[in-house]
Structures are given as structure tokens and as C-alpha cells.
Amino acid sequence: MNHLVALPILIPLLAGAGLLLGYRLPLRLQRGLGILSCTLLTLLGLWAVQQAGSGDYTLYALGNWAPPFGILLVLDRLSAVMLLLTASLSLFCILYACRGTDREGSHFHPLFQFQLMGINGAFLTGDMFNLFVFFEVLLIASYALLLHGGGRARSRAGLHYVIINLVGSALFLLALGTLYGLTGTLNMADLAGAISAAPDTDKPLLVTAALLLLVVFGIKAAILPLLFWLPRAYSAASAPVAALFAIMTKVGIYAIIRIFMLVFGLGEAPIADAVWLWVWPMALATLALGGIGTLGAASLRTMTAYLVVVSVGILLATVALHDQASLAAGLFYLLHSTCLTAVFFLLADLVGRQRDRGYDRFSVISALNHRWLLGSLFFLAAVSMAGLPPFSGFISKLWILQASLPLTNGLLLWALVLGTGLLVLIALSRCGSGWFWRPPASTTTQRPLDPVRVGIVTAMIAVSIALALYAEPVMVYLDLTAQQILSPEQYIHAVLANPDALLAGGAP
Amino acid sequence: MQLALLILMPLLGALLPAVRRHDPVVRLAVLAALPALASLMLLLSLLPQVLAGETLLWTREWVPTLGLSVSLRLDGLAWLFATLITGIGCLIILYARFYFAGKSTAGRFYTLILLFMAAMLGIVLSENLLVMLVFWELTSLVSFLLIGFSWDKRGARRGARMSLVITAGGGLALLAGIVLLGQVVGSYQLTDVLAAGDEIRAHAQYPLILSLILLGAFTKSAQFPFHLWLPHAMAAPTPVSAYLHSATMVKAGLFLMARLHPALADTELWFTLVTITGMLTLMVGAFVAMFMHDIKGLLAYSTVSHLGLITLLLGLGTPMALAAALFHLVCHALFKAPLFMMAGYVDQATGSRDMQQINGLWRYMPALMVLTAIPAAAMAGLPLMSGYLSKKMLFVESLQVSSPDWATLVIPVWVTLAGLFSVAYSIRIFHNVFFNGKPVELPIYPPKKISNSALSPLFLLAAATLAVGLAPQLAYQWLVQPAVSAANGLPLPPYDFSQLGARLPLLMGIVALIGGLLFYMARNPLFAIHARLPEVDAKEIFEWLMQRCIRFSQHQVYGLENGSLQRYLALLLGTAVVMGFWATEGFRDWQGSIALQPLDAMTLLGGLILCGAAFGVAIFHHQRLPALLLLGVTGLFVTLTFARFSAPDLALTQLSVEVMAVVIMMLALSFLPQQSPSESRWPRVSRDLIIAGVAGLGVALFAFAILTRPMESISSFFLANSVSGGGGTNVVNVILVDFRGFDTLGEITVLGIAAVAVFAFTRDLHLKERAVPIADENWVAEPHPIILSMVARLVLPIAFLVSAYIFLRGHNLPGGGFIAGLVTAVALTLQYMAGGLAWAQSRMVMQFRPLIGAGLLVALFTGLASWVFGYPFLTSAFGYVHWPLIGKFELASALVFDLGVYLTVVGATLLILANLGKLMTVAGPGKEIG
């Protein structure tokens, strides 16, 4: 019994509820609480990565009810990596938000904490319905954060966002109802066994349920026909919120990996095969659309939103290849792309604040203060984003290419990865040269550049560099993670072999 | 370690000029020269080992999983290139000291040039192909920054972008090629790759690998048709052009071809691709150069042509051709750099680079004229000069070609013709600039003086050109021979320079010389013809192409993502429907094994009304009030359905939720017009109808399929353990607060967040003034009727009692915190409706937001309390106590948890309601409610 496993969910809940109770607390105290919570989460993330590194599953039976009857939290390598990524990203985002963004609307800090609670819960839970609950938590919190600061663009994008996602929730429930009706259980491990043992007359129903789940997760992850809520929502959100949202599409991808590789992935001809059949072309189409969209973007935030789409395409393609090496490469890319897209959302804000007119739009030529510093940061970030050496973008691209080469469909992915890489490069070079080279050198108004904000962005870029320099240990870890993901039997064995052993003592 | 130092010194040295960028240029030049000179000295000290045929290696692991290690290698070939890079680099640093005199940008230039030197050294010294690629892309990036050095000029920005896209794009191809190559060989180490030549050439993917790698090399070395970026890179300051775009970076592609020669060359495909590309580049460059009026433009195209020449020689594939290629490469670096330097000085002295204006400069700068004559003569291939020998070597090699048939004749003629053009433009650059009459309308007249010390780098390079021309054997022996041996892996015999005097090559040389002279003399009519041709600017075409791509993207992607929610939802549901069809294609067993129950009249009637009301909502959705009422009807009938099928808890919950939902929607409705206009045309309406209809039918079919199947579920466990484990007989409630209490915790958090979101969103929301309601019979004149408010006050305590009752009995009988919370909220809502917002708000003891927080915390701490006893989060405990009067009473921790649920529900519901109400109250109670 290790209570630490539940803390990534409980700490933000405690912080969020506490901030609501003390809603009149001075902002400084609220910030302190928020930062404290994120720091603790980061430490917990480090612990989780270390804990899961042994290869064992750390289980936590909520309410002391044995699986499959109670809700189970499961910490494995994948969830540990995602927890750490979320926590460190949230720390950067909240620090950035504390420089003034949190003042633009009400209750930024509790909402931010609830958002983290939802994301962490989704990563930890071993129960399908509980996953649904946490999806709701993170959906409603993200909706509130998206609206933070108000304004027409946010309301409009927010409305689309929430309606599309609510339709998704309805489909999620429908799929869950089908699964429960056919198998009578909700625990992921138990469900996996029941699905693989389902009679043939139930198979088409299960396949439909799986595909419905794919639609649900596809909305979250932003796959091609389902992604249209994303560009406007992400480009309308305030900078630290958009940066935090860099992890949101990854929640969808996490769910796709978890559900289809575990719950539907058992047996000789698992139902997941039907899902991969769909994911592969959709991922490639997403990738292509993202690349083209990047080129045509009218502002850096829109461009970044499409960069998110590109990253989703690449990630899902590596997942759909269903191979240990490519999955591991995809996970490395996940770390890299989350960090970098967040950097670009923040950079857009940094630049926007320094421009006299037009904020982050490309069509407006405007004087720009602090060209040198911002230009250098942009250059480094762009080099990494475009996959040029020597940063993490290059390493991850190289790994994806190497891993996908021996596979049947690998060359198709190659062409698209390299092609979109070129499109991204063109788009970024146009943006950078237009902003940092074109405008008149002198500006009419002097605007102070916040050193803390710059420091945060610099630190995040440094993470990308560190990820490249110390790639090897990370890669080893991720390779083992992929191996663990692709052996669902281990997970099921850990959960169901001796469920009563998970409980503490007898009934109280 | 020495090898790493070679790269590290300029890399780290680049920091010095950056830090001291405000120093005078002289000091900056010294700072920059130190690391460059140190690298050069180190290289020279390693010469004996290289001459002895040793290959020095140094390795440091980076990412072993990917085969990426920082492995360096110094052999003859690497030494030759490294020496050129550092040597010419030193002279460029010296030259820039004069070029940038008095300019503030010198620090930036020196930083970038040292970075570039480090990257370039990295390419030639790499033993690991992936690491070479890293340096390769770095040179592209630094080159991008250097071409855009004068960034305020549009041409510089566009030229920089164009070169980046072409060279980095080629880098992507190279990446692909190298990864493929590495997979074939099983290693990225050069030693292994070079040893596996036969295996590679025999591999099925050899053509693909070769094409990709050559694509990388050709783009970098400006081979036709990728040469277009090079002339536009001339927007860079002249020292940059002299260094990157003539002496070093553009040679990287040639280096790669020489380096991978043993692995890739000696096949028909290699010969065809490389030789023909080289021939085309040679001719296009040489021909266009003649017609460039811009000095740097002429030099750029002549560089293109020389790069083509070397490529052609590399394509021939014989060891001697390789030797000739490298020999010419050295010569070209030595004579092209001073010519660029001359162009830079002339540009600065006269303010122009246009050779139609620049004439007769011998009067003003005689020393420069002399120093230009030597490299120009070498470029033309006049005797005694280095270029004479290398050109002869080309002629000799072209005559050696024996297969294929077309090549034996075409290549010699072709190179002679190209030689003719090169003589012409060489004469032009010398004669046109220094003689050819008097200057025409120079921006700076008379031209500024050039100090003698400024000519020192030119002097050194001209001297080197002469030296190579006079003692070719020595240069060959020390530079070329070890390089070729290292590249080929075979010892190379000494070159017989006397064979250059043979008749045929001599004849070719004379033809080229005389032809070139004639061509130059006929220049004026030729220029006139050329001027009449339409002007084609590759940069503009490139830019146009980019714009087209962008417009295409905007059209396609942003046309698709048009902000229409209808479209997005249609896509979403359409996807689900298509997937559903795909999955259930040919599926027959919809009905399971459970027989259908007989249908009774009441259920049927209820079902029909439910369906009818649902249809009604869809049909009347333009009239909002009737639609909302019908929605209420559906809710009611869902409630009845729950009651009919023995789910009293659900029925109670549904009922209270329904009441709250209708109240909230009524509030929202008052902001909207009574009728919504029809905005969709019939095709879209029918599309939506079809999608919605199919989706709805699909859901029904699914429900049918599932409900007719027998079910064995975990719920039997809940039934069995509800009392013994959860201490309650109402299983639904025990599931909610105990078995799956964690879900409930999540759900009340959702409720709380939603309420806070509504609060945050409406706090600063200012709706446009609502249309003043027309005083007609639809609107009640009295906003708060007295009867209602009186009744409402009476109802309140009763409602509290009811909710307390529902709350307390919840664990054992239908009820619980959620329902109780909703009942309380409904009663309080009634007060708001009856008494008005301000009236009710002033009587509220507590704000709503802390209520939500408190509710969540109560639930959370109930869960945490189990930690004290060593149990996991949310483990429940219960016991029975005897209270006086009441008797035996159950106390369960779950009850406290349920209290949290209750508080959150009350707080959240009222927060939403009060804030929506605030929006419609013109004179509300201040800014914040709740």
C-alpha cells in the first residue's frame, strides 16, 4: 500500500478545493499554493518514474475494494512518464501564469489545479468508468481555463470546444454501456480478459464500441476528421493555458495507447487490429493536414496549433505501427513535441507583448522590442521544432526514421515525416525572418521584457537541449516502457492474479 | 582528443567575439584569429602522421541506441579539407578586419564565422555519418544567418530563406539516405561503411540510397538545378561569400561524394547521375557567368561552374579523376577567394558592384589590379598558373572516358566549350573592372583608396596560387596524394605532370583560350541580345512558389476549418456512423438469447409520448419556449421510465436534475430571442437529418442488442457486499459513496468546476441591453407575485426537513446527498425567483464558492481519514450507536462523504443559478454573487 500513488490526484484536488474555500485569499498566497502544488507534483513525478522504473506495477485499491469490483489506480512506466511530463510542464505554465495572466480572470489557480487533477487521474486510473470521470474533470476544467480572460474569440472557440467534447462524452458513455453490457465489468484488466474471451456473436458489437472509443479519444487527440475544434481553441487561449493544453492532445493519445493496447489488445487476433486499420490512414492524413496548415497559418499561435496537429499525426502513426521500437520512438517524440509546442505558445505571447501592433499575426509589420533576445530564443526553438540537429527534435526524428524503416508501412511514414519537416521549416523560417529581420529597428514605445517569462521559455528550450544531450538513458527507459505496453498480459497478471493481496488488512 | 580540440577551439572561441562585441574591429579580429590559428597549427603538427598514411580516430558515445556517437577521423582527405577550412578561414578573418573596419556588426560576423568553421570542420572530420549530418545541418543554419546578415534588406532575407529551404531540404534527403545506408551496413561508422561498398552496391535499395545522398550533396554544392540558391546567397557580406559560398561550404557536397566514393561509386548509376549533373552545372554556370553584370554574381556563377567541373570529375570514377578533382578543388579555393575579396574592396571603394559602371580602376588601385591578375589568370587557365594545370588535368581525364559511347566524344567537346566560357568570364572580370575605359557614374567617385595592409590576404592567396602553379608536384604530393589514397583506400601513383603537354589536351586548351578571347571581344552585341531576354529572377520565382503553396494551404485547410460547428459535428457523427457500419457489416445476430418481455399499454404509451416529445423538440426548436417545454416532457418521461423499471434513486435524481435544468435554461432563454431564424438550407438540413437519424437508429439497435443478451456482471458482488462491507442496504447509494466513491468525488468536482466556470465567465460579462419586453399578455406585470413569495417562504423549512430526511436515509433507502442537495437547491432557488435576486442574496449566510470548496474538502478529508488507520483512500467505516430517544443509529464515514457531496451540489447549483440570474438583473447586488 503506497499512498503516494494517489497523491498526483489528491494534491491538486486539495489545492483546488482549498483555493475555492479561501477564495478571498490574496493573489500572492494563491500563487504560492498553486506553485507549491505543482512543485510537489513534479517531485512525485520523479518518484513515480523511479518507482515504475523497476518494471513492476504499483497498484492502489481505492476504498480497499479488490479489483475488479473497486476502482484501481495503476502506476506503470507509461503513466509515470506522463505524470512527470505533465507536472513539469504545469510548473513552467503556472510560473508563467503568475506573471500576470492569472489576474486576467477569476479563479485561475483553482481551475488550473482541477485541470491537473483530471489529467493525472486519467493517467493513473485502471478503470474505464473512472477514466470517463477524469475525462469530464479535465474537459470542464479546460473549458473554464480556455475561457479565462474572456473575449469574443475565446467564447466562440470555447463553445465549439465544449459542445464537440460533450458529444464525445455521450459517445464515450455509449461505448462504456456497450462494454459493460457485454462483459459486466469496468476494470481495464478484467475487461481485457472478458473481451478476448467474448463469443463471436458479440465481436462486431465490441468492434463498434472500440471504434466509438477511437472517435472519443480521437476528438481529444485531434485526429483528422475530428480535430477542427483545436486550432481556434488553442490559438484563442491565453498563453500559459495554451502551453498547458500541449499535454491535452497527449491525454487522448495516452488513452488510445492504454485502451487499445491493453483492453482490446489481448489474444491472437485482438479487436485492436481493426482499430489500427483506421488509425494508420487517419494519422497520416492528420500529419499531412498539419504540415499544410502550418504553412498557411496567419499567426504564430495558429501555426503552433497546427504544429500540435503535426505532432499528433506523427505520434499516432508510430503508435499504429504497433511495434516496440516505433512506439518507444513515438514516446520520445511525445516528450519533445509537448515541450516544444508549449514553448511556441509562450514565445508567441512574449513576442506579441513586444510588438506595437498585430500581436502575433504575420501579416502585420510592426516594430519589435528586444529583437536579439527573442530572435535567438525563437531560432533555437525553431531549429528543434523543425527537427534539425543538434536538439531533441533531431534525435526523435532520427529514432522514428530508424524504428519505422524495417516495418512494412515505414517508408510511407518516412516520406510524410520528412515532407512535413520541410514544410514546418519553411513556415518557421518565414515567420522568424519576417519578425526578427524585417521590422524597423527602432520602436516608438519601450516595453520592458519580463526576465522571469524569458527565463521560463529559456529553461524549457534548455530541456529540449538536455533531452538531446542525455537522450540515451531516456531512450532506454522509453524502450522498456514500450515493451511494457506491448505486454498486456503482465498488466493483467499484476492486477488480477491475486486481487485480495492488494488490500490492507481485513475490512475495517 | 586532439581531433575534438580541432572543432572545439573555434566552437568555444566563437564566444569571445560575442562577449566582446563592442571592442574595436582590430581586437575582435585577433580574438577570432586565435582559435582559428590554433586549429590550423594543430592540423599542421599532425601532418607527419597523415603523410605516413595513418588514420587518427577519436570516439565519445552520445546515443548508442541510434548508432550516434561523436566519432572523429583524421586521414588525408579530412586533413586536406580541414587545412583549407582553417587556412582560408584565417585569411578571411584577416580580410574581414578591413572589410568591417568601423562597422558595429563585426562581433556578430566573427562569432558566426567561427561557429561556421567549427561546423565545417565537424563535417570533414566526422567518422560517424550521423554526426556528420548534425554538422551538415549546422552549416546550413549558420549559412542562413550569414546570408541574412544584412537583414534589413529584402533580398538578403529572401536569399537566406531560399538557401535554407534548399540546403536543409537536401539535408533531409541526406538524412533519409544515411539512415537507409546505415541499416544496410548495420553501422554508421565510416570505417564500416567504406568497407561495405560491394554489399551496398548489390543491395536492392542502392538506387534509392544513392539518389537521396546525392540529392543532399547536390543541393549543398549548388548543382543544377539546385544551383539557384547560390547566386542569391551573394546578398551576404563579401567575406561570407568568399568563405562559405566559394571556398568551403559549397565544397561539402563534393567532400561527401569523395568521402563515400568507395561505398557508392563505380556503378553506371553513379556515373550517369554525377557526371551528367556535373556537366549541366559546369555549362550553365560558365555560360550565365559571362552575362552577369554584378561582380559577385559573375563570381557566383563561375563558382557554380567550377563546382560542376569537380562533380563531373568525381563522376568519372577513376582514381586519377579523383586526384584531378581534388587538385582543382584546392586551386579553386585559392584563386576564387582573392577574387571575392577584390569584389568586396571594389564594392566598398566605389559603392557599386555593377560592371557596367565599374571600369578602368587601374588608375585608382594599381596594386589591387596586379593581385587580381594572378587569380584571374589562374581561373582562365593561363600557363604557369595553378588553374592551367588543373584544367589540363580535366582535359586529359575527359579523354580517358571510354564508356558509355556517347560520353567518349561528348565530354571532351563539352569541357572544351565550358573552358571557352570560363576564359571569357575570367577575362571579363579582370579587363572590365580595371580597364575598359573610364568609370561610369560611380556612386563614390573618385573611388576610395585601399591601404596596402588591406591587400595582405590577397597577396598571400595569390602567392599560393603561383606557388601551386610553379611547383605542382609538391602540392600534389603533400595535399592531393594522401587525400586520394585516404578516400580510395589505395595508394595513388605520383601524377605525371609532363603528360599534360600532350597534343590533344594542348589543342583543347588553345581552342578554349582563343575562343574565349573572341567571345569576350564580341561581348557588347551579346549583352544587347541578353538584355532583351525576359529577366528571370529565381528568388522571385521561389517566393512566388512559396506564396502559391501558402495560398493553397490557406484555401484547403482553412477552407475546411471554417468555424462551422454544424460541419464539425456532422464530421464527428458521420465518422462514428461510418465506423459503426464498417464494424457491423454483415452482422446478423442483433437479437440475443433473452426473450422480449410482453409489452404493456402504459409502457407503450409512455414510450410513445417520450418519442413524440423528442421529435417535438427537434421540430419546434426554432420556437424556443415550446421546445424547452417539450424537453421538460422528455425528462419527465425518462423519470417515469426509471420509476417504472424499479430505479427509485435514479428517478428521484432525474426529477430534481430536470427541475434545475429547466429553471436554468429558462433563465438562459430570457437572453435569447423567442424565435431563432432558420439559417440552414434544405440540403444541409437533410444531410443533418440523415446523419442524426442513422446515428439515433444505430444507438437504438445497439441498446436492443445489448439488452437482449444475458449479463453476468460485477453488480452481484455489490449486492452481496453492500451491507456487510458498506454498511448500507441501498446498494445504489453504497456504490456511489463507497464502492465507487472515487467516481463520485470526481463527479462532484466536475460540478464544482462547472459552477466556478460559470461564475468566472459571467463575472465580467456585459450583455447588450435586453430588448425591453413588450407589455403584452405574455409577460407578467408583477415580477415577484406576493402569493408566490409567501408560499416560497413557507416551503423553505419544509424543504430543508425533506432534504435532511432524504440525506439521512440515503444509505439504506432511496435518497442520498446528491438528491438532498438538489432538493435544497430547488427550495433556495424558489426564494430567488419569488423574492428577487437582491432580496434573497442579502439573506444568504454563506457564499457559494467556499461552500463548494468546503464540500470537496469534506469529501476529500473523509477519504484521507482512512490513511490514519492504514487503509487506502476512501476506505469506509461504519458502526452502530444507541442514541437516546432515537435508538439504534448507524454512523458511517460514508455519511460524512455524502455530506461533502451535499454541500458541493448545493453550492454549485446555486452559484450557477445566481450568476445567470445576475446577468438579467439590471440593478443587481454588486459585481460578484457567490
PDB file of C-alpha atoms in Angstrom, chain B residues 135-216:
ATOM      1  CA  PHE B 135      27.355  19.319 -38.584  1.00  0.00           C
ATOM      2  CA  TRP B 136      25.998  19.367 -42.106  1.00  0.00           C
ATOM      3  CA  GLU B 137      22.714  20.893 -40.983  1.00  0.00           C
ATOM      4  CA  LEU B 138      24.568  23.258 -38.678  1.00  0.00           C
ATOM      5  CA  THR B 139      26.425  24.712 -41.640  1.00  0.00           C
ATOM      6  CA  SER B 140      23.065  25.237 -43.365  1.00  0.00           C
ATOM      7  CA  LEU B 141      21.763  27.065 -40.321  1.00  0.00           C
ATOM      8  CA  VAL B 142      24.809  29.272 -39.875  1.00  0.00           C
ATOM      9  CA  SER B 143      24.821  29.961 -43.586  1.00  0.00           C
ATOM     10  CA  PHE B 144      21.171  31.042 -43.254  1.00  0.00           C
ATOM     11  CA  LEU B 145      22.142  33.505 -40.554  1.00  0.00           C
ATOM     12  CA  LEU B 146      25.125  34.763 -42.547  1.00  0.00           C
ATOM     13  CA  ILE B 147      23.207  35.287 -45.791  1.00  0.00           C
ATOM     14  CA  GLY B 148      20.611  37.179 -43.810  1.00  0.00           C
ATOM     15  CA  PHE B 149      23.405  39.186 -42.191  1.00  0.00           C
ATOM     16  CA  SER B 150      22.125  42.454 -43.634  1.00  0.00           C
ATOM     17  CA  TRP B 151      18.634  41.578 -42.588  1.00  0.00           C
ATOM     18  CA  ASP B 152      17.043  44.900 -43.276  1.00  0.00           C
ATOM     19  CA  LYS B 153      17.405  44.150 -46.998  1.00  0.00           C
ATOM     20  CA  ARG B 154      14.590  42.212 -48.547  1.00  0.00           C
ATOM     21  CA  GLY B 155      16.965  40.410 -50.922  1.00  0.00           C
ATOM     22  CA  ALA B 156      19.050  39.178 -48.025  1.00  0.00           C
ATOM     23  CA  ARG B 157      16.035  37.766 -46.215  1.00  0.00           C
ATOM     24  CA  ARG B 158      14.687  36.059 -49.275  1.00  0.00           C
ATOM     25  CA  GLY B 159      18.085  34.734 -50.312  1.00  0.00           C
ATOM     26  CA  ALA B 160      18.622  33.378 -46.816  1.00  0.00           C
ATOM     27  CA  ARG B 161      15.271  31.618 -46.754  1.00  0.00           C
ATOM     28  CA  MET B 162      15.790  30.183 -50.198  1.00  0.00           C
ATOM     29  CA  SER B 163      19.199  28.788 -49.373  1.00  0.00           C
ATOM     30  CA  LEU B 164      17.900  27.365 -46.097  1.00  0.00           C
ATOM     31  CA  VAL B 165      14.965  25.634 -47.708  1.00  0.00           C
ATOM     32  CA  ILE B 166      17.077  24.146 -50.489  1.00  0.00           C
ATOM     33  CA  THR B 167      20.080  23.104 -48.431  1.00  0.00           C
ATOM     34  CA  ALA B 168      18.183  21.969 -45.345  1.00  0.00           C
ATOM     35  CA  GLY B 169      15.676  20.231 -47.594  1.00  0.00           C
ATOM     36  CA  GLY B 170      18.608  18.445 -49.197  1.00  0.00           C
ATOM     37  CA  GLY B 171      19.770  17.690 -45.680  1.00  0.00           C
ATOM     38  CA  LEU B 172      16.501  15.864 -45.066  1.00  0.00           C
ATOM     39  CA  ALA B 173      17.123  13.737 -48.147  1.00  0.00           C
ATOM     40  CA  LEU B 174      20.636  13.101 -46.916  1.00  0.00           C
ATOM     41  CA  LEU B 175      19.274  12.088 -43.533  1.00  0.00           C
ATOM     42  CA  ALA B 176      16.997   9.583 -45.209  1.00  0.00           C
ATOM     43  CA  GLY B 177      19.834   8.305 -47.358  1.00  0.00           C
ATOM     44  CA  ILE B 178      22.218   7.928 -44.448  1.00  0.00           C
ATOM     45  CA  VAL B 179      19.688   6.126 -42.274  1.00  0.00           C
ATOM     46  CA  LEU B 180      18.982   3.715 -45.134  1.00  0.00           C
ATOM     47  CA  LEU B 181      22.687   3.264 -45.703  1.00  0.00           C
ATOM     48  CA  GLY B 182      23.249   2.623 -42.025  1.00  0.00           C
ATOM     49  CA  GLN B 183      20.523  -0.004 -41.958  1.00  0.00           C
ATOM     50  CA  VAL B 184      22.076  -1.774 -44.916  1.00  0.00           C
ATOM     51  CA  VAL B 185      25.554  -1.742 -43.439  1.00  0.00           C
ATOM     52  CA  GLY B 186      24.491  -2.142 -39.829  1.00  0.00           C
ATOM     53  CA  SER B 187      26.680   0.713 -38.675  1.00  0.00           C
ATOM     54  CA  TYR B 188      27.054   4.417 -39.206  1.00  0.00           C
ATOM     55  CA  GLN B 189      30.819   4.408 -38.729  1.00  0.00           C
ATOM     56  CA  LEU B 190      32.644   5.426 -41.888  1.00  0.00           C
ATOM     57  CA  THR B 191      35.180   2.670 -41.480  1.00  0.00           C
ATOM     58  CA  ASP B 192      32.431   0.072 -41.667  1.00  0.00           C
ATOM     59  CA  VAL B 193      30.508   1.826 -44.403  1.00  0.00           C
ATOM     60  CA  LEU B 194      33.547   2.261 -46.632  1.00  0.00           C
ATOM     61  CA  ALA B 195      34.431  -1.378 -46.189  1.00  0.00           C
ATOM     62  CA  ALA B 196      30.958  -2.498 -47.205  1.00  0.00           C
ATOM     63  CA  GLY B 197      30.970  -0.977 -50.699  1.00  0.00           C
ATOM     64  CA  ASP B 198      30.189  -4.195 -52.545  1.00  0.00           C
ATOM     65  CA  GLU B 199      27.365  -5.048 -50.201  1.00  0.00           C
ATOM     66  CA  ILE B 200      25.831  -1.609 -50.627  1.00  0.00           C
ATOM     67  CA  ARG B 201      26.088  -1.608 -54.390  1.00  0.00           C
ATOM     68  CA  ALA B 202      24.483  -5.035 -54.552  1.00  0.00           C
ATOM     69  CA  HIS B 203      21.610  -4.046 -52.289  1.00  0.00           C
ATOM     70  CA  ALA B 204      18.139  -3.614 -53.748  1.00  0.00           C
ATOM     71  CA  GLN B 205      17.828  -0.166 -52.225  1.00  0.00           C
ATOM     72  CA  TYR B 206      21.136   1.078 -53.659  1.00  0.00           C
ATOM     73  CA  PRO B 207      19.466   3.341 -56.250  1.00  0.00           C
ATOM     74  CA  LEU B 208      17.304   4.938 -53.588  1.00  0.00           C
ATOM     75  CA  ILE B 209      20.202   5.389 -51.180  1.00  0.00           C
ATOM     76  CA  LEU B 210      22.415   6.851 -53.871  1.00  0.00           C
ATOM     77  CA  SER B 211      19.739   9.243 -55.109  1.00  0.00           C
ATOM     78  CA  LEU B 212      18.981  10.513 -51.633  1.00  0.00           C
ATOM     79  CA  ILE B 213      22.609  11.042 -50.684  1.00  0.00           C
ATOM     80  CA  LEU B 214      23.388  12.694 -53.998  1.00  0.00           C
ATOM     81  CA  LEU B 215      20.365  14.935 -53.536  1.00  0.00           C
ATOM     82  CA  GLY B 216      21.890  16.110 -50.287  1.00  0.00           C
TER      83      GLY B 216
END
